[in-house]
Every structure is written in structure tokens, then in C-alpha cells.
Coordinates of C-alpha atoms in Angstrom, one line a residue:
Chain X
A1 CA 0.0 0.0 0.0
Q2 CA 1.1 3.5 -0.6
S3 CA 2.5 5.3 2.4
V4 CA 4.2 8.5 3.5
S5 CA 6.9 8.5 6.1
Q6 CA 8.1 11.5 8.1
H7 CA 11.3 10.6 10.0
N8 CA 11.2 13.2 12.7
H9 CA 8.3 13.1 15.1
H10 CA 9.4 16.0 17.3
V11 CA 12.0 18.6 16.5
I12 CA 13.2 21.2 18.9
L13 CA 15.2 24.2 17.6
S14 CA 16.3 27.6 18.8
E15 CA 15.3 30.6 16.8
A16 CA 17.5 31.3 13.8
A17 CA 18.5 27.7 13.5
S18 CA 18.0 25.9 10.1
L19 CA 15.3 23.4 9.6
E20 CA 15.0 20.3 7.5
L21 CA 12.1 17.9 7.9
G22 CA 12.3 14.6 6.0
C23 CA 9.5 13.0 4.0
N24 CA 9.6 9.9 1.9
Y25 CA 6.8 8.1 0.1
S26 CA 6.5 4.6 -1.2
Y27 CA 5.3 4.6 -4.8
G28 CA 7.1 4.5 -8.1
G29 CA 4.7 6.4 -10.2
T30 CA 3.9 10.1 -10.7
V31 CA 2.6 11.8 -7.6
N32 CA 1.8 15.2 -6.3
L33 CA 3.5 16.3 -3.1
F34 CA 2.4 18.8 -0.5
W35 CA 3.5 20.2 2.8
Y36 CA 0.8 21.4 5.2
V37 CA 1.2 23.2 8.5
Q38 CA -1.1 23.0 11.4
Y39 CA -0.7 25.7 14.1
P40 CA -2.0 24.8 17.5
G41 CA -5.8 24.5 17.5
Q42 CA -6.0 25.5 13.9
H43 CA -6.7 23.8 10.6
L44 CA -4.3 22.6 7.9
Q45 CA -2.8 25.3 5.8
L46 CA -0.9 24.7 2.6
L47 CA 2.8 25.6 2.8
L48 CA 3.9 24.5 -0.7
K49 CA 3.2 21.9 -3.3
Y50 CA 4.9 20.1 -6.2
F51 CA 3.1 18.8 -9.3
S52 CA 5.8 19.0 -11.9
G53 CA 8.7 21.1 -13.2
D54 CA 11.4 22.6 -11.1
P55 CA 12.0 20.1 -8.2
L56 CA 12.9 23.0 -5.9
V57 CA 9.7 24.7 -4.8
K58 CA 9.2 27.7 -2.7
G59 CA 6.3 28.2 -0.4
I60 CA 5.0 30.7 2.0
K61 CA 6.8 32.1 5.1
G62 CA 10.3 31.3 3.7
F63 CA 9.8 27.6 3.4
E64 CA 11.0 25.5 0.5
A65 CA 11.1 21.9 -0.4
E66 CA 13.1 19.7 -2.9
F67 CA 11.6 16.8 -4.7
I68 CA 14.2 14.1 -5.4
K69 CA 12.5 11.4 -7.5
S70 CA 15.3 8.9 -7.2
K71 CA 15.1 9.0 -3.4
F72 CA 11.2 9.3 -3.3
S73 CA 11.8 12.2 -1.0
F74 CA 10.3 15.7 -0.6
N75 CA 12.1 17.3 2.3
L76 CA 11.0 20.7 3.8
R77 CA 13.6 23.3 4.6
K78 CA 13.8 26.8 6.1
P79 CA 17.1 28.6 6.6
S80 CA 16.2 30.4 9.8
V81 CA 13.2 29.4 11.9
Q82 CA 11.2 31.8 14.1
W83 CA 9.2 31.1 17.3
S84 CA 6.1 31.6 15.2
D85 CA 7.0 28.5 13.2
T86 CA 6.1 26.3 16.2
A87 CA 3.5 24.0 14.7
E88 CA 2.9 20.5 13.4
Y89 CA 4.0 19.8 9.8
F90 CA 2.5 17.2 7.6
C91 CA 3.8 15.9 4.3
A92 CA 1.1 14.6 2.1
V93 CA 0.9 12.9 -1.3
N94 CA -1.8 12.1 -3.8
G95 CA -2.0 11.0 -7.4
F96 CA -1.4 7.3 -6.8
Y97 CA -2.8 5.3 -9.7
N98 CA -6.5 4.6 -9.4
Q99 CA -6.6 6.2 -6.0
G100 CA -8.4 9.4 -6.8
G101 CA -7.4 12.6 -5.2
K102 CA -7.3 11.6 -1.6
L103 CA -4.3 12.7 0.3
I104 CA -2.2 10.3 2.2
F105 CA -0.5 12.0 5.1
G106 CA 2.7 11.3 6.9
Q107 CA 2.6 11.0 10.7
G108 CA 3.5 14.6 11.2
T109 CA 6.4 16.4 12.7
E110 CA 5.9 18.6 15.7
L111 CA 8.3 21.5 15.6
S112 CA 9.0 23.5 18.7
V113 CA 11.0 26.7 18.3
K114 CA 12.5 28.1 21.5
P115 CA 12.8 31.9 21.7
Chain F
A1 CA -10.5 35.0 -0.5
A2 CA -13.3 32.7 0.5
G3 CA -12.3 29.6 2.4
V4 CA -13.9 26.3 3.2
I5 CA -16.6 26.7 5.8
Q6 CA -17.5 23.9 8.3
S7 CA -20.2 23.9 10.8
P8 CA -20.5 23.4 13.7
R9 CA -17.0 24.1 14.9
H10 CA -17.6 22.1 18.1
L11 CA -20.0 19.4 18.8
I12 CA -20.6 17.4 22.0
K13 CA -22.7 14.2 21.8
E14 CA -23.5 11.2 23.9
K15 CA -22.8 7.7 22.9
R16 CA -25.3 6.2 20.5
E17 CA -26.5 9.7 19.4
T18 CA -26.3 11.0 15.9
A19 CA -24.4 13.9 14.5
T20 CA -24.4 15.9 11.2
L21 CA -21.4 17.8 10.1
K22 CA -21.6 20.3 7.2
C23 CA -19.0 21.5 4.8
Y24 CA -19.3 24.4 2.3
P25 CA -16.5 24.3 -0.3
I26 CA -14.7 27.2 -1.8
P27 CA -16.9 28.7 -4.6
R28 CA -16.5 26.9 -7.9
H29 CA -14.8 23.9 -6.3
D30 CA -16.6 20.8 -7.3
T31 CA -14.8 18.2 -5.2
V32 CA -15.1 17.7 -1.5
Y33 CA -13.0 15.4 0.8
W34 CA -13.7 14.4 4.4
Y35 CA -10.8 13.5 6.8
Q36 CA -10.8 12.4 10.4
Q37 CA -7.9 13.4 12.7
G38 CA -7.7 11.6 16.0
P39 CA -5.7 13.1 18.9
G40 CA -2.1 13.2 18.0
Q41 CA -2.8 11.4 14.7
D42 CA -2.4 12.4 11.1
P43 CA -5.6 13.0 9.1
Q44 CA -7.2 9.9 7.6
F45 CA -9.3 10.0 4.5
L46 CA -12.9 9.1 4.9
I47 CA -14.8 9.8 1.7
S48 CA -14.9 12.2 -1.3
F49 CA -17.4 13.5 -3.8
Y50 CA -17.1 15.0 -7.2
E51 CA -20.0 16.6 -8.9
K52 CA -22.4 15.2 -6.3
M53 CA -21.3 11.6 -6.8
Q54 CA -19.1 9.6 -4.4
S55 CA -15.7 9.4 -6.0
D56 CA -13.7 7.5 -3.4
K57 CA -14.2 5.8 -0.1
G58 CA -11.6 5.3 2.6
S59 CA -11.8 4.0 6.2
I60 CA -15.3 5.2 6.9
P61 CA -17.4 3.2 9.3
D62 CA -20.7 1.9 8.0
R63 CA -22.4 4.0 10.7
F64 CA -21.3 7.1 8.7
S65 CA -22.7 8.3 5.5
A66 CA -22.2 11.4 3.4
Q67 CA -23.5 13.2 0.4
Q68 CA -22.9 16.2 -1.7
F69 CA -25.8 18.4 -2.7
S70 CA -26.6 20.4 -5.8
D71 CA -25.0 23.5 -4.3
Y72 CA -21.8 21.4 -3.7
H73 CA -22.0 21.6 0.0
S74 CA -21.5 18.2 1.7
E75 CA -22.8 16.7 4.9
L76 CA -21.3 13.9 6.9
N77 CA -23.9 12.0 8.9
M78 CA -22.7 9.9 11.9
S79 CA -25.0 7.5 13.7
S80 CA -24.6 5.3 16.8
L81 CA -21.7 7.4 17.9
E82 CA -18.9 5.7 19.9
L83 CA -16.3 7.2 22.2
G84 CA -13.7 6.4 19.5
D85 CA -15.4 8.8 17.1
S86 CA -14.1 11.7 19.1
A87 CA -11.9 13.5 16.7
L88 CA -11.4 16.6 14.5
Y89 CA -13.2 16.2 11.2
F90 CA -11.8 18.2 8.3
C91 CA -13.4 19.0 5.0
A92 CA -11.3 20.0 2.1
S93 CA -12.3 21.2 -1.3
S94 CA -10.6 21.3 -4.7
S95 CA -11.3 22.1 -8.3
S96 CA -11.0 19.1 -10.6
G97 CA -10.2 21.1 -13.6
L98 CA -6.5 21.4 -13.0
A99 CA -3.7 18.8 -12.7
G100 CA -5.8 16.1 -14.2
G101 CA -8.3 16.3 -11.5
L102 CA -5.8 16.4 -8.6
D103 CA -5.7 20.0 -7.8
T104 CA -4.7 21.4 -4.4
Q105 CA -7.0 20.6 -1.5
Y106 CA -7.9 23.5 0.8
F107 CA -8.9 22.6 4.3
G108 CA -11.7 24.0 6.4
P109 CA -11.2 24.8 10.1
G110 CA -12.7 21.4 11.1
T111 CA -15.4 20.3 13.5
R112 CA -14.2 19.0 16.8
L113 CA -16.6 16.2 17.8
T114 CA -16.5 15.0 21.4
V115 CA -18.5 11.9 22.3
L116 CA -19.2 11.4 26.0

């Protein structure tokens, strides 16, 4: 079955530190890739997405992600985190053959940024 | 810009009661998805609709049913509620026209259901 794996369950950083969150998916075909952020008590908000083209995509709030097809990865990065980035981050994938548009989510990574 | 609207935002029910959750998609979005997010869990796909027809079904209990109406809003009906149904229920909408029918999903604020 198709799956999405996020390696880090909880990451703690100090402000201004660099961030990289890992995401891998298990499917050899063409997929669409997303990163969503969920601030405490809030709904999922789209950070960035990759459908095709340049594998380095830029999103909101200074986030970017790189799609590496050979590694089935779509890691999220930010050069310098802020306290306001404290949230849960979900990697999600759709486009699996014959699976419609439903998103399959990773387990999520909780990011805590210390001021 | 208009977003996905869900109502109610909070719902408290007793075991064995029924609940109806509503979702109003972004204007001109024709596809609606329902997801369930348990405490500390990732969202799990329940069911989706495209142009008022069920397009996909995930791990949705038989006690749950859903439909999409002519104005594209959707309702998730939950009967014989159990304690384990306590969760955040998200609705997401998308437009099927782009990306071969797999356009970006935009999420609503969710309905937090508590079953006592």
C-alpha cells in the first residue's frame, strides 16, 4: 500500500536555526506532493506543493522543499526558523494510480522553536 | 479570499447519538473530501465527492454516511456514535479542472466532535 513517512516526530530548535524535515513516500509512479502546517488548535494550511517542473519549490513564510525522485523524497527546509513556526508539519501525497485525489499523510512532525 | 466553511465548529454528543457535520466548499470547487484526525494522529481520508457523486471511499465506518448536494456543500452523517469517534473532522475542497483532477486541496477549520 502507498505510504508516506516522516522521519522526525518531534524537533526542537532555537530561533534562527536551520530546519530540515524529512518526507519519503513509497510509490514509483507520478505523484503530487504537499506540505501542510497546522498551528496549535487550527486547521491545515498549505505551505507548498509540487506537481511537476522545477523540483525545488518555494512556499509561504520562507519555506522551500526539494523533490528528489530517485530518493522518493520531498524534504522541507527553512534557513532560519522563528518562534512563530512552532506547529505540526504534515507531508502529504496524492496522485497514486487509481486512488483518486485523496491525500495520504505522513505521521506529522511537531516543531517547537525556543525563543 | 473565500475559504472552506465547516459547521458546527464544536459538537458534543452522547454515545449512540447521531451527528451531522456540514461543509461548504470554496466557490467553484466541485470536489469535497472528508478526513478524520484523532488526537495526535495524522488525518485519515474518509470519503470524497465529485459533482455530487461519491468518488472514493476510505476507512469510513458503515455507521457514517455522506452526500454532496446540488450547491456542492456536503454533509457527513454519523450515527450510533462511539467514544472512539471523538476527533477533528476536516473537510477539504478542490477544483478538478487542473492537474488532471488532482488540484490542491484547501482545508476548512474542522469540526471537533466529542463523544461522551
